[in-house]
PDB file of C-alpha atoms and ligand atoms in Angstrom:
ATOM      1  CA  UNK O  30      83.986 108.690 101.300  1.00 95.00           C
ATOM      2  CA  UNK O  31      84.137 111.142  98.356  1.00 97.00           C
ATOM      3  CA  UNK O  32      81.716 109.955  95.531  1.00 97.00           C
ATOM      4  CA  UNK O  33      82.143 111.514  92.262  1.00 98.00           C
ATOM      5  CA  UNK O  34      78.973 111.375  89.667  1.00 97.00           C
ATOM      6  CA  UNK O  35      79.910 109.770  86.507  1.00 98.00           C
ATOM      7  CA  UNK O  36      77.525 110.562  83.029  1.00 97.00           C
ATOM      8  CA  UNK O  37      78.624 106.915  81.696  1.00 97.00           C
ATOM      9  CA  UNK O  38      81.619 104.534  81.823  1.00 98.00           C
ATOM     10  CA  UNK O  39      83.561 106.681  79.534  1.00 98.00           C
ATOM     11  CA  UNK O  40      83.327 109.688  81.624  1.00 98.00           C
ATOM     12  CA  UNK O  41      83.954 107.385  84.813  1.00 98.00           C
ATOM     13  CA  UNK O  42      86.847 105.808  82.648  1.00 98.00           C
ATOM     14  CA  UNK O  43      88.193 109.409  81.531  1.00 98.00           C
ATOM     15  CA  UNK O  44      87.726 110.345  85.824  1.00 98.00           C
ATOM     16  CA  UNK O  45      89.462 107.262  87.250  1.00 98.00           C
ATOM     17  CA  UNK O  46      92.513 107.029  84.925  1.00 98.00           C
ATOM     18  CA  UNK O  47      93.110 111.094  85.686  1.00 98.00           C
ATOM     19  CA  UNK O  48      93.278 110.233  89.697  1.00 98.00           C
ATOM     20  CA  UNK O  49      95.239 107.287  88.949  1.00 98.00           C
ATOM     21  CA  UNK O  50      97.797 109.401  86.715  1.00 98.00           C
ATOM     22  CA  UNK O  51      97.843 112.424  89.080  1.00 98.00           C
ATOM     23  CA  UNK O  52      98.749 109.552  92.230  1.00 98.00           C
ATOM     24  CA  UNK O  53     101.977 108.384  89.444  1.00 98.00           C
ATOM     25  CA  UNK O  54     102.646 112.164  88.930  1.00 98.00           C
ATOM     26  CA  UNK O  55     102.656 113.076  92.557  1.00 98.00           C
ATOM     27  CA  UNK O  56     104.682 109.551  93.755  1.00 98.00           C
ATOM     28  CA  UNK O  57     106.932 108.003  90.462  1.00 98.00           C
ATOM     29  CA  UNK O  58     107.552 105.187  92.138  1.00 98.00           C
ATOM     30  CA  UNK O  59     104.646 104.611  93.919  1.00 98.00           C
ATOM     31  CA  UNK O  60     102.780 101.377  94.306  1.00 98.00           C
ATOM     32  CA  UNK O  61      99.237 100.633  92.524  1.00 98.00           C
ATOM     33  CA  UNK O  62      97.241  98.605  93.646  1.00 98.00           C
ATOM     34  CA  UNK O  63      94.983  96.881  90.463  1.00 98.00           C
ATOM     35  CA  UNK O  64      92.079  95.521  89.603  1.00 98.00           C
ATOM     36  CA  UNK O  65      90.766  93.204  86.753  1.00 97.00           C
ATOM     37  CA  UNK O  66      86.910  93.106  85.493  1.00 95.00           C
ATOM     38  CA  UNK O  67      85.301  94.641  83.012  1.00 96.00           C
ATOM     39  CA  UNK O  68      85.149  97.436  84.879  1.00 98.00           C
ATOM     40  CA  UNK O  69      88.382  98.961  84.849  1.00 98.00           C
ATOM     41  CA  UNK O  70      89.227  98.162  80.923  1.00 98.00           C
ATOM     42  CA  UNK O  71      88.185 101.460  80.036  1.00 98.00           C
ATOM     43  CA  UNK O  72      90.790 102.903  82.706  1.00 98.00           C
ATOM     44  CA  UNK O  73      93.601 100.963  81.912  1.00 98.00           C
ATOM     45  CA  UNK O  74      92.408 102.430  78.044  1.00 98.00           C
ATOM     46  CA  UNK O  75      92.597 105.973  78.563  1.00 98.00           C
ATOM     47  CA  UNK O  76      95.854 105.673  80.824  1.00 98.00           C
ATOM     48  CA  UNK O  77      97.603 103.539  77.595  1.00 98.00           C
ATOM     49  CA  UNK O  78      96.797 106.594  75.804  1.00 98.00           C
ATOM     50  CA  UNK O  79      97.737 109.381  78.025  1.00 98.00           C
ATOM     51  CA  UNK O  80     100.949 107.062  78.194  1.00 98.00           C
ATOM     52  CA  UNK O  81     101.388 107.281  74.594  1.00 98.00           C
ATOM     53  CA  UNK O  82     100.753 110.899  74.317  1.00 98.00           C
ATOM     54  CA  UNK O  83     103.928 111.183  76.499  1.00 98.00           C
ATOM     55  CA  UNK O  84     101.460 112.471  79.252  1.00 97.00           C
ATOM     56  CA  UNK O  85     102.739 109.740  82.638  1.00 98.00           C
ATOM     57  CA  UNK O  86     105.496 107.775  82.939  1.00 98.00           C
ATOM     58  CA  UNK O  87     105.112 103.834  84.555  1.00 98.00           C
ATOM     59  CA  UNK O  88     108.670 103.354  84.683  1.00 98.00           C
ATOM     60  CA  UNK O  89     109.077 103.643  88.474  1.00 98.00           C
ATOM     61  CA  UNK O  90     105.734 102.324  89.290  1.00 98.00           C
ATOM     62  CA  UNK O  91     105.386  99.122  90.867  1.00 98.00           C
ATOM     63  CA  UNK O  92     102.401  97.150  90.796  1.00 98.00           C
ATOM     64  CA  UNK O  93     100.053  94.378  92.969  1.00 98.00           C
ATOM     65  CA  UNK O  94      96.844  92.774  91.538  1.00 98.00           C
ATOM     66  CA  UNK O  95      93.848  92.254  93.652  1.00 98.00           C
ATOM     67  CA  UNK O  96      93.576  88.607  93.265  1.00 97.00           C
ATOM     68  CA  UNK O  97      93.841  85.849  90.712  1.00 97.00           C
ATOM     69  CA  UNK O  98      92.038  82.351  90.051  1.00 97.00           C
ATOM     70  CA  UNK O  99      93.459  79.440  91.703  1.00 97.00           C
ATOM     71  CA  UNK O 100      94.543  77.166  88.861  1.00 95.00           C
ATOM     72  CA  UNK O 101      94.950  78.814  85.932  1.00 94.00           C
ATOM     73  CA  UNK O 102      98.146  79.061  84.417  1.00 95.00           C
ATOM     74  CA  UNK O 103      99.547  82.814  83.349  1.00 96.00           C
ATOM     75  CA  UNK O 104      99.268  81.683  79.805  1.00 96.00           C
ATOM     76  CA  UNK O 105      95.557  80.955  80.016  1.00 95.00           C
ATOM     77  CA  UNK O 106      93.559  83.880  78.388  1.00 95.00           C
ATOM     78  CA  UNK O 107      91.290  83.635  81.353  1.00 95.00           C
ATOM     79  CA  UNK O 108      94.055  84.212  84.396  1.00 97.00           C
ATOM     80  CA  UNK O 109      94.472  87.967  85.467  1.00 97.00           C
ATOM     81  CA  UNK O 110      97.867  87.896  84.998  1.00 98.00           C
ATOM     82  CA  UNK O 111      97.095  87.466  81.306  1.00 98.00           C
ATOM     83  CA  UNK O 112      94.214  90.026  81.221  1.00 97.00           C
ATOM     84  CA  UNK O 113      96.568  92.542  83.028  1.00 98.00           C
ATOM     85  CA  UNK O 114      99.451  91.886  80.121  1.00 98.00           C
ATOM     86  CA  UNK O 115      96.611  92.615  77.538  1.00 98.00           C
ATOM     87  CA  UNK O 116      94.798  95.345  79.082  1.00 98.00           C
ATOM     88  CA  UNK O 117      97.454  97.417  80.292  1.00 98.00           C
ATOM     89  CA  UNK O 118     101.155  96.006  81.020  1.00 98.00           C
ATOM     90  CA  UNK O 119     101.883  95.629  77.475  1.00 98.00           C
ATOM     91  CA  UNK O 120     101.204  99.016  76.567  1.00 98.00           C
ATOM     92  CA  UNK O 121     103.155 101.305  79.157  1.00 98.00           C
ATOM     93  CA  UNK O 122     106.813 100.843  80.445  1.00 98.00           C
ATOM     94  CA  UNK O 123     106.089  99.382  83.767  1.00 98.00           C
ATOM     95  CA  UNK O 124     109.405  97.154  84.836  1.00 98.00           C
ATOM     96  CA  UNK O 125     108.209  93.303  84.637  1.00 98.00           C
ATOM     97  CA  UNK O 126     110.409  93.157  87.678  1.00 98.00           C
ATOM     98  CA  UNK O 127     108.352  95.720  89.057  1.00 98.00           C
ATOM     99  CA  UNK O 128     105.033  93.548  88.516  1.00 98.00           C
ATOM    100  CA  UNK O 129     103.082  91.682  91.269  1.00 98.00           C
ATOM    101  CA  UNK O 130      99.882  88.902  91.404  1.00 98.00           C
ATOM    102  CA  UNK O 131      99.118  86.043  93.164  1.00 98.00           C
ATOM    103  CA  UNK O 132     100.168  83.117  91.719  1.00 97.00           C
ATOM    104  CA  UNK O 133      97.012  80.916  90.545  1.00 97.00           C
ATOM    105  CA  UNK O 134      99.615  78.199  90.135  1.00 97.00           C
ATOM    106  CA  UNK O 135     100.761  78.090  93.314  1.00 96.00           C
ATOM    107  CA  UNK O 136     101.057  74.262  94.980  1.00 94.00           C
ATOM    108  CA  UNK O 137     100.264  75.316  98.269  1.00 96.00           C
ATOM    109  CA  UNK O 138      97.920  77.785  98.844  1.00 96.00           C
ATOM    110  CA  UNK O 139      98.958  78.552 102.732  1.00 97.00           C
ATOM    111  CA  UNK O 140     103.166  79.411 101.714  1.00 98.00           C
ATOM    112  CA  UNK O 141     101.427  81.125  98.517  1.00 98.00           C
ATOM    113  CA  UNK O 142      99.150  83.810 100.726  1.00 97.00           C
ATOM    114  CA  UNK O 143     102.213  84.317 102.893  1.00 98.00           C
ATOM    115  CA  UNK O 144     104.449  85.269 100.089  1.00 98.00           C
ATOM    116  CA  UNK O 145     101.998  87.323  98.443  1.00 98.00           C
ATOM    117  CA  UNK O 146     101.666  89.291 102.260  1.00 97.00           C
ATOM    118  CA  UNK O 147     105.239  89.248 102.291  1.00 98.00           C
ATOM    119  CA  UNK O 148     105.595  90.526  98.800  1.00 98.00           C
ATOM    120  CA  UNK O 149     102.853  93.745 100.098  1.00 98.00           C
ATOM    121  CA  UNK O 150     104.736  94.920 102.616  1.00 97.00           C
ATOM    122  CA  UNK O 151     108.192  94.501 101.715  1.00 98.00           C
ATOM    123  CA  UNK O 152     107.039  97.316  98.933  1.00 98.00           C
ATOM    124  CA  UNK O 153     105.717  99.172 101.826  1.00 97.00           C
ATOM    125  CA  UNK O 154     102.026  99.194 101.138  1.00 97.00           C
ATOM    126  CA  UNK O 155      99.696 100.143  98.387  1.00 98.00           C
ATOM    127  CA  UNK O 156      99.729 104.167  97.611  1.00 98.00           C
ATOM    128  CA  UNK O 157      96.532 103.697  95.764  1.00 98.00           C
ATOM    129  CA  UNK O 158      94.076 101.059  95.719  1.00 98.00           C
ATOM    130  CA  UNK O 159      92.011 100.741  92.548  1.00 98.00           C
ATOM    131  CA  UNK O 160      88.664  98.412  93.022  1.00 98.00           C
ATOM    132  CA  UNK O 161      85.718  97.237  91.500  1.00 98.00           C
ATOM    133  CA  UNK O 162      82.811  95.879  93.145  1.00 97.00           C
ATOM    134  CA  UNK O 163      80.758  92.573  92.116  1.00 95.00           C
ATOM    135  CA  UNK O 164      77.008  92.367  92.140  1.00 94.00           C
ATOM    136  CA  UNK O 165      77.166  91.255  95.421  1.00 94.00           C
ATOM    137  CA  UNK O 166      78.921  93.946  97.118  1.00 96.00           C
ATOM    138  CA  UNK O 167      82.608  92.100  97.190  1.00 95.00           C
ATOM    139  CA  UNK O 168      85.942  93.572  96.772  1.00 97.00           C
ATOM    140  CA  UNK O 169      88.388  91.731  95.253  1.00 95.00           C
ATOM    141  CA  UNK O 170      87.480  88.197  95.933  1.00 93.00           C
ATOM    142  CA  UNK O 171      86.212  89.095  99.352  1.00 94.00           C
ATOM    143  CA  UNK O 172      82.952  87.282  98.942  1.00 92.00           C
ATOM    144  CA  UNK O 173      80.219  88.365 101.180  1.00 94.00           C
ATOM    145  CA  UNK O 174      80.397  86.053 104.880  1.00 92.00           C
ATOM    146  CA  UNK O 175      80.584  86.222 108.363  1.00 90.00           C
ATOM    147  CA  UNK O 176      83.952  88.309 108.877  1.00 92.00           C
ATOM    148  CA  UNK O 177      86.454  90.138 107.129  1.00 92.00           C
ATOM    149  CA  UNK O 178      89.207  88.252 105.810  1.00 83.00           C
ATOM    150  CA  UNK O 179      92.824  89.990 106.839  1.00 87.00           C
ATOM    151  CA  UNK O 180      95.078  89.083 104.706  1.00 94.00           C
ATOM    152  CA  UNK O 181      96.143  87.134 101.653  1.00 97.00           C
ATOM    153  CA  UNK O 182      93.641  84.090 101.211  1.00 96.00           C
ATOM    154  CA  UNK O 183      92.431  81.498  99.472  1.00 95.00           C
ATOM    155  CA  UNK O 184      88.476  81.816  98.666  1.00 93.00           C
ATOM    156  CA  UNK O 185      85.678  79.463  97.387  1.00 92.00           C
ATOM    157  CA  UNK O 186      83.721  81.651  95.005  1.00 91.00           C
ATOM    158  CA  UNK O 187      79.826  82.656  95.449  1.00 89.00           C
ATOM    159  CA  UNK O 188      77.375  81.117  92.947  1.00 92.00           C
ATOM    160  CA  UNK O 189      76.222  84.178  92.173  1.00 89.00           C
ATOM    161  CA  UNK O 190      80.182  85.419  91.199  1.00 89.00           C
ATOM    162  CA  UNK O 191      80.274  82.092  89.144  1.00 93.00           C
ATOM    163  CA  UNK O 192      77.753  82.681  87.046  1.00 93.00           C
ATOM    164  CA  UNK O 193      78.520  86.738  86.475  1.00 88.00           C
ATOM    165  CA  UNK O 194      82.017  86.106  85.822  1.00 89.00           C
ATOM    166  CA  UNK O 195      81.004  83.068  83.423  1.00 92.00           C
ATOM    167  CA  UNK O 196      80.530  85.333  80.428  1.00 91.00           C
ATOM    168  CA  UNK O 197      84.243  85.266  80.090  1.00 89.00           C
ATOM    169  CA  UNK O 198      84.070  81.562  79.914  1.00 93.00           C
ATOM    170  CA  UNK O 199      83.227  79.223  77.075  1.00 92.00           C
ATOM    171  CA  UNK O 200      81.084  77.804  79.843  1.00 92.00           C
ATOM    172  CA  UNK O 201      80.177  78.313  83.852  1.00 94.00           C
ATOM    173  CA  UNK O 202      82.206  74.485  84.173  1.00 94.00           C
ATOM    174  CA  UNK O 203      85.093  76.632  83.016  1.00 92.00           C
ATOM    175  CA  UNK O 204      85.014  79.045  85.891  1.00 94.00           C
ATOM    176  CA  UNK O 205      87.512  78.249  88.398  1.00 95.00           C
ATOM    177  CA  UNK O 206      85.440  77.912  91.847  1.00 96.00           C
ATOM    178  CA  UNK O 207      88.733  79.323  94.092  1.00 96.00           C
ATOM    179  CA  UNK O 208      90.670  82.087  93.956  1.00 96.00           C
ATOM    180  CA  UNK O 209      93.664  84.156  95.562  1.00 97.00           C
ATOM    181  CA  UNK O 210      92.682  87.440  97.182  1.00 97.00           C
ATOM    182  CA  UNK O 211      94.134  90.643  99.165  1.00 97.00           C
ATOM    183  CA  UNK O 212      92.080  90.266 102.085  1.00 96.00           C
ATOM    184  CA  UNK O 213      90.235  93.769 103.625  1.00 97.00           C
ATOM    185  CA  UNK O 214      92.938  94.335 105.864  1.00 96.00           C
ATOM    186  CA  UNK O 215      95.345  94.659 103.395  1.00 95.00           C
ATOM    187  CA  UNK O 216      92.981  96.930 101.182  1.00 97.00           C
ATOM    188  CA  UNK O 217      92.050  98.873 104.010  1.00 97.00           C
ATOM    189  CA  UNK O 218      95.429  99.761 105.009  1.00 97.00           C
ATOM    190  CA  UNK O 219      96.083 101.525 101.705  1.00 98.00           C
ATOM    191  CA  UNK O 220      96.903 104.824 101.453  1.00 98.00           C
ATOM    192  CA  UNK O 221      94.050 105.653  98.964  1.00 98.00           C
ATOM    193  CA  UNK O 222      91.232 103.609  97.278  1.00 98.00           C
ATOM    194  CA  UNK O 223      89.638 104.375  94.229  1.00 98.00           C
ATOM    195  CA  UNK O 224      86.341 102.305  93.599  1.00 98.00           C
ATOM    196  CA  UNK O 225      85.009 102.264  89.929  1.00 98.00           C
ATOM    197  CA  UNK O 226      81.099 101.298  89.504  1.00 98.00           C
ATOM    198  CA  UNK O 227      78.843 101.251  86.807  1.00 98.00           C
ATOM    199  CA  UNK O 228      75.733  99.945  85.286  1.00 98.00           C
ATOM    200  CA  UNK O 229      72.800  99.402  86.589  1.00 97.00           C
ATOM    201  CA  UNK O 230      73.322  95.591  87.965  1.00 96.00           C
ATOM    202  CA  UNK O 231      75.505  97.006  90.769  1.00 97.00           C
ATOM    203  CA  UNK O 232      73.135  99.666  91.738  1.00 97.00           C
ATOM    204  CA  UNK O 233      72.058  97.368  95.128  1.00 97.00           C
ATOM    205  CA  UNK O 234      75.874  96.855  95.943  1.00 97.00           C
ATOM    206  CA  UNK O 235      76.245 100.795  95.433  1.00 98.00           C
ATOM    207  CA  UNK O 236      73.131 101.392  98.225  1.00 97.00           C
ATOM    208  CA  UNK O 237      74.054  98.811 100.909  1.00 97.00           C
ATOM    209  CA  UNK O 238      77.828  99.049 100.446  1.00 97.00           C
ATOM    210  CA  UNK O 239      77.948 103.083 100.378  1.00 97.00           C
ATOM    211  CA  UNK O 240      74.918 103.767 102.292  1.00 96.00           C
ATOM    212  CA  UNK O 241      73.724 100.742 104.304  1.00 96.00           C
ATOM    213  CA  UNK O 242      75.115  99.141 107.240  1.00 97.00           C
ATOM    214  CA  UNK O 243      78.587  98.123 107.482  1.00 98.00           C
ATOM    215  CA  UNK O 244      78.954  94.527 107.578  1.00 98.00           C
ATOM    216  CA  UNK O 245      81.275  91.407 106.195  1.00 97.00           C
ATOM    217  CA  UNK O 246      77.751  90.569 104.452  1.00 97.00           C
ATOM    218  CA  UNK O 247      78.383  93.268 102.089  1.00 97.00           C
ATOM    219  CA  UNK O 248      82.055  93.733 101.379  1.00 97.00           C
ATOM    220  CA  UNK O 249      82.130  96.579  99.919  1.00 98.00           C
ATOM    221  CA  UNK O 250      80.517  98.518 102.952  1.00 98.00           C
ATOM    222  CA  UNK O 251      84.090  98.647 105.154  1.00 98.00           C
ATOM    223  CA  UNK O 252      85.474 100.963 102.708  1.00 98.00           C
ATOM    224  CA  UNK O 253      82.998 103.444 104.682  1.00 98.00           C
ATOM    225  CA  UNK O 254      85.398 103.329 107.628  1.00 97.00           C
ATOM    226  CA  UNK O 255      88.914 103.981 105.030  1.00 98.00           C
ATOM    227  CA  UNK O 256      89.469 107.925 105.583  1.00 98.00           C
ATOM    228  CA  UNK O 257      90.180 108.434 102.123  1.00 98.00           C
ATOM    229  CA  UNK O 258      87.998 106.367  99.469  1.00 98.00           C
ATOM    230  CA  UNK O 259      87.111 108.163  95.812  1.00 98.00           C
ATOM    231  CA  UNK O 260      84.301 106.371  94.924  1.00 98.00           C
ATOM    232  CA  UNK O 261      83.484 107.214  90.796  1.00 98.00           C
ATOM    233  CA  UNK O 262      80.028 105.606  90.002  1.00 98.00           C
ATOM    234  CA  UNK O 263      78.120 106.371  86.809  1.00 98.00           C
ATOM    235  CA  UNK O 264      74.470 107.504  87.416  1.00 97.00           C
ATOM    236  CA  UNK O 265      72.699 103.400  86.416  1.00 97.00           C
ATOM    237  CA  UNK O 266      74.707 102.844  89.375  1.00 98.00           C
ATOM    238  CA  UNK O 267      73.858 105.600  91.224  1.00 97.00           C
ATOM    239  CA  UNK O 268      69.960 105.009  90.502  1.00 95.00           C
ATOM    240  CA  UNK O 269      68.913 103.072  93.543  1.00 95.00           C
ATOM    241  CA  UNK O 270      70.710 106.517  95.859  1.00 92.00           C
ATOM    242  CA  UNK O 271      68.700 108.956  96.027  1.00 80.00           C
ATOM    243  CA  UNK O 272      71.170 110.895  98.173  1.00 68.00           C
ATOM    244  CA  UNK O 273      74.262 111.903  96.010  1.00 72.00           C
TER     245      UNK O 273
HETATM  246  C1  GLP R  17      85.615  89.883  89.792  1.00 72.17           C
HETATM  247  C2  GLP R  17      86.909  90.463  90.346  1.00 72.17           C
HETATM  248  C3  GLP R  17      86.699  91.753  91.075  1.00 72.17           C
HETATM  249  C4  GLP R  17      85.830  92.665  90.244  1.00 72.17           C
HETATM  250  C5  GLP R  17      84.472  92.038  90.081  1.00 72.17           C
HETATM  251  C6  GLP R  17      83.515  92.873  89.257  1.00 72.17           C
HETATM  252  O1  GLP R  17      85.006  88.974  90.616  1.00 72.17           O
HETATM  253  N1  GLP R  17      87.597  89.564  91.200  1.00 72.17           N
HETATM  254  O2  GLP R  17      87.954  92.345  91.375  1.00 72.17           O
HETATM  255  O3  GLP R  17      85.714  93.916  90.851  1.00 72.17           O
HETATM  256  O4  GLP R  17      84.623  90.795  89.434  1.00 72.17           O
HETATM  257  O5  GLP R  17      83.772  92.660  87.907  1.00 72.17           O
HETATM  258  P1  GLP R  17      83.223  93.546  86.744  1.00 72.17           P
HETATM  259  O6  GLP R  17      83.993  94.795  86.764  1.00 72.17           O
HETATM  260  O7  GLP R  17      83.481  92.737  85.498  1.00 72.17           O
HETATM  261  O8  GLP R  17      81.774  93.731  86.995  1.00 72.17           O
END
């Protein structure tokens, strides 16, 4: 695992979106794994405007979200497919044909994991996976637990992601308690991951997932085993490592 210093979530912002253009300059049509979160807003940002400067091209590019909340329609302002629309698919020329995310919709959650797998590797696998990390050391909805999940599933949140992701809601009854994840398998078996952390509230997830033990109690701490993980972390993150 490469870790890469960050000043401050611009400068980790300005670092992430220039390996995630350089993986679309090298590949066109390559396929991007992404994330939703606060933390990669500032990412998405500085690609829209390298994008508008004329400086990468989206138009081959296709595209597979991490996860999305079970029950929430596309239209609903809290969904990821709507916070991907806003944050970045609105603003470049990726195909909408070309777009992929779980369906939060979905009747049945079993057929719905099976076509999002199916979906995966028909495209051939992800090129590059971009990832955050919650407090608790878990990777797209992989909550911390006794094993690592494999594939598409369906997951019942942690308390403690309910209550950090209810800042988004009018109110923590708001947050939907399931979601649709990429399990580790699938995230493993990309071609690249790129993990953006910052702040000082994920500074324990940076120490036991980077430099701890590696265990499906931490989530995060597989990505020790990927052979090629970027890892851009801002120094509040950083601050419980003394090593990097
Ligand atoms: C959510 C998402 C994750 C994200 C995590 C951290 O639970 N499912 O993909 O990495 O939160 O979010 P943030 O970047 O807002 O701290």
């Amino acid at each position: 695992m490469k870790i890469i210093r960050a000043k401050d979530y611009q400068d980790l912002s300005r670092k992430a979106a220039n390996i995630i253009s350089a993986q679309v300059i090298m590949k066109p049509d390559c396929v991007l794994g992404l994330a939703t979160g606060s933390s990669p807003i500032g990412t998405y940002q500085q690609l829209v405007d390298w994008y508008n400067k004329g400086d990468v091209d989206f138009s081959g590019v296709k595209s597979v979200n991490l996860d999305e909340y079970r029950g929430l329609p596309k239209s609903d302002p809290q969904s990821y497919d709507y916070f991907m629309h806003e944050h970045f698919f609105d603003h470049v020329n990726i195909k909408p044909e070309n777009i992929n995310l779980p369906n939060g919709e979905a009747p049945d959650p079993d057929a719905e994991c099976a076509r999002y797998d199916k979906v995966i590797e028909s495209l051939g696998g992800v090129d590059l996976q971009l990832l955050g990390c919650g407090r608790n050391g878990h990777i797209g909805f992989n909550e911390p637990g006794d094993c690592f999940a494999k594939g598409t599933h369906c997951v019942d949140l942690a308390e403690s992601t309910i209550e950090a992701n209810k800042r988004f809601f009018d109110s923590i009854d708001d947050v939907p308690r399931q979601a649709f994840s990429m399990g580790i398998q699938t995230i493993m078996r990309a071609r690249k991951i790129l993990i953006i952390i910052s702040g000082k509230d994920k500074a324990e997830a940076v120490a036991k997932g980077f430099f701890g033990p590696i265990t499906p109690q931490v989530p995060a701490s597989i990505l020790q085993l990927h052979p090629d993980v970027v890892a851009v972390v801002d120094e509040e993150a950083l601050s419980l490592c003394d090593k990097v």
